[in-house]
Short mmCIF file of C-alpha atoms in Angstrom, two decimals:
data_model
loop_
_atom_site.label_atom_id
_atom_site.label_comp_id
_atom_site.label_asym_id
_atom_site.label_seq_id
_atom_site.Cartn_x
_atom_site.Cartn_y
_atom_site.Cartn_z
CA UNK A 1 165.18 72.44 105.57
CA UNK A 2 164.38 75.80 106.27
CA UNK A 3 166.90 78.33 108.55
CA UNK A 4 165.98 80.46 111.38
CA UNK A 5 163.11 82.35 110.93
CA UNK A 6 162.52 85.36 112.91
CA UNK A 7 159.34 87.76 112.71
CA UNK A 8 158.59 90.49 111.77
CA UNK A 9 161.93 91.63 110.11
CA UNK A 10 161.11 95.04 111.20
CA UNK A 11 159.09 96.20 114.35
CA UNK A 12 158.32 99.72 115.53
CA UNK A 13 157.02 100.94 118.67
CA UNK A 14 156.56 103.67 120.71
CA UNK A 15 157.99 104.06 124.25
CA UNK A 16 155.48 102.09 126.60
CA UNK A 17 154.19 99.60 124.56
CA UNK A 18 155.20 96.25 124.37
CA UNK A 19 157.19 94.24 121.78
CA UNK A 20 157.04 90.79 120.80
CA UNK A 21 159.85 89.04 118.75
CA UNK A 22 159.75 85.39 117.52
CA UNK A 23 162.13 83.03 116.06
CA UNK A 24 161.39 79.86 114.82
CA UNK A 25 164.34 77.71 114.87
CA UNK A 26 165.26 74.44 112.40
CA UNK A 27 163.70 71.47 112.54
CA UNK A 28 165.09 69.31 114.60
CA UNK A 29 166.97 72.25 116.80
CA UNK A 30 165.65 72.04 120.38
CA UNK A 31 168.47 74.76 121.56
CA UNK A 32 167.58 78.60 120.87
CA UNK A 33 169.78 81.68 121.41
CA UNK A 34 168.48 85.11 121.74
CA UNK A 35 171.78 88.41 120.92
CA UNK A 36 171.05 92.13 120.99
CA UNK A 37 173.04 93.92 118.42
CA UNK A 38 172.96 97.68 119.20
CA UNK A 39 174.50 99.63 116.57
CA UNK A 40 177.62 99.64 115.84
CA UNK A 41 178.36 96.99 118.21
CA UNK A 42 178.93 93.28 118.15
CA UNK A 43 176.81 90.72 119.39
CA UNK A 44 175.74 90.42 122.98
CA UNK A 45 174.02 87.11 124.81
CA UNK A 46 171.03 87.66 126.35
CA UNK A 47 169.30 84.06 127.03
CA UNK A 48 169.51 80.01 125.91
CA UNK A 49 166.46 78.18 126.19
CA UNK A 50 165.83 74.90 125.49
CA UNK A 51 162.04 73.53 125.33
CA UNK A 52 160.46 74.71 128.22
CA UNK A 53 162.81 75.87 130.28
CA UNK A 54 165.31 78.44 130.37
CA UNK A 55 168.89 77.47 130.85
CA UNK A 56 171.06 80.95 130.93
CA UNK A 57 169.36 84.12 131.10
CA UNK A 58 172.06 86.01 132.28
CA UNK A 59 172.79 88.67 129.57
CA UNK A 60 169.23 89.61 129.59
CA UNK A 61 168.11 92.72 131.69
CA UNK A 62 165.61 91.93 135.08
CA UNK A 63 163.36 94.43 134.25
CA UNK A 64 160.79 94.36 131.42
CA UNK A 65 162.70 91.72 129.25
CA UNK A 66 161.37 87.73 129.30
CA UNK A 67 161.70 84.89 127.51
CA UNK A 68 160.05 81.51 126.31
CA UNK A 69 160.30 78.12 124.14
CA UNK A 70 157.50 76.50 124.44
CA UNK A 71 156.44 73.15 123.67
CA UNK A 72 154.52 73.96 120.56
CA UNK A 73 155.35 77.08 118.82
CA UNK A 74 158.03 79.53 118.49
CA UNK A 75 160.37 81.21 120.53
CA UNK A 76 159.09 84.34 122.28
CA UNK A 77 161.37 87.35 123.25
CA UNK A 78 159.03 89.90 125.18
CA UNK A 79 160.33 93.65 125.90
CA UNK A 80 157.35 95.17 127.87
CA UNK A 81 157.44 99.17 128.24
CA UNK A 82 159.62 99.49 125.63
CA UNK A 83 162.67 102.49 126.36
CA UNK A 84 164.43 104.09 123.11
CA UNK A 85 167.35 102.25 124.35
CA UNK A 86 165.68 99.09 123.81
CA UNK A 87 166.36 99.97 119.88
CA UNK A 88 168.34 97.48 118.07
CA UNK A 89 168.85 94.30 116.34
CA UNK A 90 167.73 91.05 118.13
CA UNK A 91 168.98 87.54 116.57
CA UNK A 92 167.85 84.31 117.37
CA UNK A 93 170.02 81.65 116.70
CA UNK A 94 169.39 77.84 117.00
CA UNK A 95 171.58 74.50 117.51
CA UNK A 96 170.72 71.06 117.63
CA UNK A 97 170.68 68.99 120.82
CA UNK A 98 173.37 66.81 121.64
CA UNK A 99 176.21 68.44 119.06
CA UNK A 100 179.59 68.97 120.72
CA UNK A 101 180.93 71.77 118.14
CA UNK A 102 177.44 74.05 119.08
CA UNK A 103 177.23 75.66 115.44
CA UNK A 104 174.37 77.95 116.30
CA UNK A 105 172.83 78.81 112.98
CA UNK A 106 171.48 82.34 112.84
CA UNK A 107 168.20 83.76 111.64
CA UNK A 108 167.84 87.61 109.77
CA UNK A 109 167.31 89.38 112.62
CA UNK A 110 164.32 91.62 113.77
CA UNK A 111 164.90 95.48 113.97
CA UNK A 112 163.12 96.97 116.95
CA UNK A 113 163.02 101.02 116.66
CA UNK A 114 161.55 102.93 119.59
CA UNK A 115 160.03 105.87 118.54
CA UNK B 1 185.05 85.49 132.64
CA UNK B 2 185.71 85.25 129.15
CA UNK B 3 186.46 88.11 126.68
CA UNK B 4 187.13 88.31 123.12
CA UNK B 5 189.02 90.88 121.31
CA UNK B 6 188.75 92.50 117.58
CA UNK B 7 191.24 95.63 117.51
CA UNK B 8 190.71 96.27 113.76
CA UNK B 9 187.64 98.54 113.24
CA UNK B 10 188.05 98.90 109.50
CA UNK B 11 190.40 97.25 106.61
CA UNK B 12 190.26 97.21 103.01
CA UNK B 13 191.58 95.03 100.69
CA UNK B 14 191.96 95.03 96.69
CA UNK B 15 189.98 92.33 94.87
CA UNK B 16 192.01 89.46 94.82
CA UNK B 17 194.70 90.02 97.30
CA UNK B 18 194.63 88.51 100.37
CA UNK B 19 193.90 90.23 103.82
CA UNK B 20 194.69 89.06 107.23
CA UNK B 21 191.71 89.81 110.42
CA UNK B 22 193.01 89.45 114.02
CA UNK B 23 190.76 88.41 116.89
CA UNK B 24 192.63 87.67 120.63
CA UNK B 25 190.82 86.05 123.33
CA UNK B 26 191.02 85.22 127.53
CA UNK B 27 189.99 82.55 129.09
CA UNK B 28 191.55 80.40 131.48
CA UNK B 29 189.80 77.00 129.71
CA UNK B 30 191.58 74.92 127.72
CA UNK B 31 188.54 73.06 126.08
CA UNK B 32 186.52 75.76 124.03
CA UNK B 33 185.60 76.66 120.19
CA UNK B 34 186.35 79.69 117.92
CA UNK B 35 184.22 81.10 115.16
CA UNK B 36 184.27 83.64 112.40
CA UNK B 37 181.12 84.91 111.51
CA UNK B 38 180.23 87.39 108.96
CA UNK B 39 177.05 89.65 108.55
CA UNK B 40 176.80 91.25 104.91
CA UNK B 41 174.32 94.72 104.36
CA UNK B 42 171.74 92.27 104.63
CA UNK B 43 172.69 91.60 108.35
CA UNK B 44 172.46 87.96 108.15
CA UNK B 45 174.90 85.70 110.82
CA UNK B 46 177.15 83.70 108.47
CA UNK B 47 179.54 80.95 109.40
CA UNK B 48 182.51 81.25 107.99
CA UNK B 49 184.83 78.46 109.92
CA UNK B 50 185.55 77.29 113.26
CA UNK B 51 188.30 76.05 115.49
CA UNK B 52 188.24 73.53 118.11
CA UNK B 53 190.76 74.48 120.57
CA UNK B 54 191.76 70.79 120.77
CA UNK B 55 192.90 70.69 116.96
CA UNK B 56 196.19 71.91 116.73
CA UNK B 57 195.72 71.85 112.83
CA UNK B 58 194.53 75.09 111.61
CA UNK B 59 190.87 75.03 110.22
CA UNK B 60 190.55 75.81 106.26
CA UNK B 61 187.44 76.17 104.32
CA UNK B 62 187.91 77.14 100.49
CA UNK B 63 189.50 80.55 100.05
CA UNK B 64 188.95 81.26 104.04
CA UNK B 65 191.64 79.71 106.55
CA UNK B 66 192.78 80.59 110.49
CA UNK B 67 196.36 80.97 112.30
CA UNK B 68 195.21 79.76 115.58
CA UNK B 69 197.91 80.45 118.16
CA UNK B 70 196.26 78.75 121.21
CA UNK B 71 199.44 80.06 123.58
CA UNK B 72 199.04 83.29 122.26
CA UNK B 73 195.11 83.02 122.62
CA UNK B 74 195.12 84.48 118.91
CA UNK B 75 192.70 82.93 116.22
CA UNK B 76 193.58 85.48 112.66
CA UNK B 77 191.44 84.84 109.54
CA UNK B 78 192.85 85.16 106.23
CA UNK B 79 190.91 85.57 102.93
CA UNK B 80 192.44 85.20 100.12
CA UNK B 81 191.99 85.83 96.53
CA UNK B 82 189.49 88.29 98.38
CA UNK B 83 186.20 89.00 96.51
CA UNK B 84 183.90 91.75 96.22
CA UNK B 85 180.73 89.54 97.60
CA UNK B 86 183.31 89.68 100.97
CA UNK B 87 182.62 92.67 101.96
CA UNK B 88 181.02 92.57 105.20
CA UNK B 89 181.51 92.86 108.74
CA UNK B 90 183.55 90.08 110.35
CA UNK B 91 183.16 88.70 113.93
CA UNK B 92 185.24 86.79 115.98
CA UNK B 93 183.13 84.51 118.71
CA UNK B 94 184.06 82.10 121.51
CA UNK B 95 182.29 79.26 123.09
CA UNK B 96 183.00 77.01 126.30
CA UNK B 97 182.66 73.40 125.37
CA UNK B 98 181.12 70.91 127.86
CA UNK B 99 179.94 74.32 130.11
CA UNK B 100 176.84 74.47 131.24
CA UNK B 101 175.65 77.36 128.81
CA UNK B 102 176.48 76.89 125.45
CA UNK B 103 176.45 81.21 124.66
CA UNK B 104 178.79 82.54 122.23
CA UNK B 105 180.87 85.85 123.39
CA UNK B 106 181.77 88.17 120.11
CA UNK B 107 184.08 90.58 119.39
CA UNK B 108 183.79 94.30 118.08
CA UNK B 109 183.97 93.17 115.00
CA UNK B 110 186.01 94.35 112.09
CA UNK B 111 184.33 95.84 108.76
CA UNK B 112 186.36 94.65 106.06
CA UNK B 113 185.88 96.53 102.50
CA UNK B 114 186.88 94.76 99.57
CA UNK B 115 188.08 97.15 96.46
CA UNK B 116 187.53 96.51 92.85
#
């Protein structure tokens, strides 16, 4: 059973373009988690989704940030107009549906620098 | 709201010995979970051991256990027997159980370096 896989590992962009993270969660996980890590800092919630919909999305900014889990396909975290502040570390993180302890299992990460 | 605290930046431990992390926490819940994750060089989230706030038995897994005080609202994590492959950063996280968002809230984290 494979983990969490998030792509690309590493993404650059410049400030004003747009940036597209996924995350593929296990099989069988219908729950996915997005964090921002900025550096030197812990972990910080930004939104839960579940297929389809989105559940909480309040840790994630108004402007230029969205979010999906679709019914077919991978998670999508969107950052449009991308700001150099917008550089960091953005995990996804998946649990299974119905589990009481919510163990969210973590994926590698994807490094966003704003150039 | 919910906060959780990590108020050691930095320890290091000899290979071997046995180091102590602190984490505190707030909430006015009683029905919640506590994690330690840890994220090596390689940045990777890895479960280390949980705590349901319900259990008043402390959680154990191999060489990595917790003192959680649940009065106090302290959940520690000891290592012992610490080994070089620990070194990493450690985070302390909280999650509501049976809320309606199932986010986990981290600490600082502490960066633990293990000495050979």
């Amino acid at each position: 059973n494979a983990g969490v896989m998030q792509n690309p590992r590493h993404l650059v962009r410049r400030r004003g373009q747009e940036a597209r993270l996924r995350c593929s969660p296990m099989k069988g996980h219908s729950h996915v988690y997005w964090y921002r890590q900025l550096p030197e800092e812990g972990l910080k919630f930004m939104v839960y989704l579940q297929k389809e919909n989105i559940i909480d999305e309040s840790g994630m900014p108004k402007e230029r940030f969205s979010a999906e889990f679709p019914k077919e396909g991978p998670s999508i975290l969107r950052i449009q107009q991308v700001v150099r502040g917008d550089s960091a570390a953005y995990f996804c993180a998946s649990s299974p549906p119905g589990q009481r302890e919510n163990i969210q299992y973590f994926g590698a990460g994807t490094r966003l620098s704003v150039l | 709201a919910q906060t959780v605290t990590q108020s050691q930046p930095e320890m290091s431990v000899q290979e071997a010995e046995t180091v102590t992390l602190s984490c505190t926490y707030d909430t006015s819940e009683n029905n919640y979970y506590l994690f330690w994750y840890k994220q090596p060089p390689s940045r990777q989230m890895i479960l280390v051991i949980r705590q349901e706030a319900y259990k008043q038995q402390n959680a154990t897994e191999n060489r990595f256990s917790v003192n959680f005080q649940k009065a106090a609202k302290s959940f520690s994590l000891k290592i012992s027997d610490s080994q070089l492959g620990d070194t990493a950063m450690y985070f302390c996280a909280f999650t509501l159980y049976g809320g309606a968002t199932n986010k986990l809230i981290f600490g600082t984290g502490t960066l633990l370096a293990v000495q050979p």
